[in-house]
Short mmCIF file of C-alpha atoms in Angstrom, two decimals:
data_model
loop_
_atom_site.label_atom_id
_atom_site.label_comp_id
_atom_site.label_asym_id
_atom_site.label_seq_id
_atom_site.Cartn_x
_atom_site.Cartn_y
_atom_site.Cartn_z
CA UNK Q 413 61.84 267.62 10.08
CA UNK Q 414 60.08 270.62 8.58
CA UNK Q 415 57.53 272.83 10.26
CA UNK Q 416 54.63 271.41 8.26
CA UNK Q 417 55.62 267.82 9.03
CA UNK Q 418 55.76 268.52 12.76
CA UNK Q 419 52.39 270.26 12.82
CA UNK Q 420 50.75 267.47 10.81
CA UNK Q 421 52.33 264.86 13.08
CA UNK Q 422 50.98 266.60 16.19
CA UNK Q 423 47.50 266.99 14.71
CA UNK Q 424 47.33 263.37 13.54
CA UNK Q 425 48.36 262.07 16.97
CA UNK Q 426 45.81 264.31 18.65
CA UNK Q 427 43.03 263.24 16.28
CA UNK Q 428 43.84 259.54 16.60
CA UNK Q 429 44.02 259.86 20.37
CA UNK Q 430 40.58 261.45 20.51
CA UNK Q 431 39.15 258.86 18.13
CA UNK Q 432 40.64 255.84 19.92
CA UNK Q 433 39.74 257.29 23.31
CA UNK Q 434 36.08 257.85 22.47
CA UNK Q 435 35.31 255.01 20.05
CA UNK Q 436 34.96 252.18 22.63
CA UNK Q 437 32.20 254.07 24.44
CA UNK Q 438 30.01 254.61 21.37
CA UNK Q 439 27.29 252.16 20.30
CA UNK Q 440 29.23 251.53 17.09
CA UNK Q 441 31.78 249.60 19.15
CA UNK Q 442 29.41 246.79 20.20
CA UNK Q 443 27.28 246.83 17.03
CA UNK Q 444 30.28 246.34 14.76
CA UNK Q 445 29.82 243.50 12.25
CA UNK Q 446 33.28 242.14 13.03
CA UNK Q 447 32.24 241.49 16.62
CA UNK Q 448 28.85 239.92 15.88
CA UNK Q 449 30.29 236.83 14.17
CA UNK Q 450 32.09 235.61 17.28
CA UNK Q 451 30.25 235.71 20.64
CA UNK Q 452 33.51 235.57 22.59
CA UNK Q 453 34.89 238.55 20.69
CA UNK Q 454 31.64 240.45 21.26
CA UNK Q 455 31.82 239.72 25.00
CA UNK Q 456 35.45 240.76 25.14
CA UNK Q 457 34.88 243.98 23.19
CA UNK Q 458 31.95 244.88 25.42
CA UNK Q 459 33.85 244.43 28.66
CA UNK Q 460 34.84 247.49 30.61
CA UNK Q 461 38.44 246.31 30.88
CA UNK Q 462 38.97 246.21 27.11
CA UNK Q 463 37.16 249.50 26.61
CA UNK Q 464 39.28 251.10 29.30
CA UNK Q 465 42.50 249.68 27.85
CA UNK Q 466 41.70 250.99 24.37
CA UNK Q 467 40.73 254.38 25.80
CA UNK Q 468 44.00 254.38 27.72
CA UNK Q 469 45.89 253.96 24.46
CA UNK Q 470 43.99 256.95 23.10
CA UNK Q 471 44.91 258.97 26.17
CA UNK Q 472 48.55 257.94 25.73
CA UNK Q 473 48.43 259.19 22.15
CA UNK Q 474 47.03 262.54 23.32
CA UNK Q 475 49.80 262.84 25.91
CA UNK Q 476 52.42 262.09 23.25
CA UNK Q 477 50.93 264.81 21.04
CA UNK Q 478 51.00 267.27 23.94
CA UNK Q 479 54.63 266.48 24.76
CA UNK Q 480 55.64 266.84 21.13
CA UNK Q 481 53.76 270.15 20.88
CA UNK Q 482 55.47 271.38 24.05
CA UNK Q 483 58.90 270.57 22.63
CA UNK Q 484 57.95 272.11 19.30
CA UNK Q 485 56.92 275.43 20.83
CA UNK Q 486 59.84 275.45 23.28
CA UNK Q 487 62.30 275.44 20.38
CA UNK Q 488 60.66 278.41 18.68
#
């Protein structure tokens, strides 16, 4: 894998982790048109458990980016 590919991979994982980690806590999350058609889906999406689980996936993505960056800079 080339240098540019590794850097882009790290940046994409970091960006997606930040996005997925923060998105459930914004008002956009509960006012999404996909959730308004089904009351059960709206209730599920608004629950703290689902928001926390999605944010946890974002945190996991950030950790993966940090580990990959650590290995990348350790080789150099």
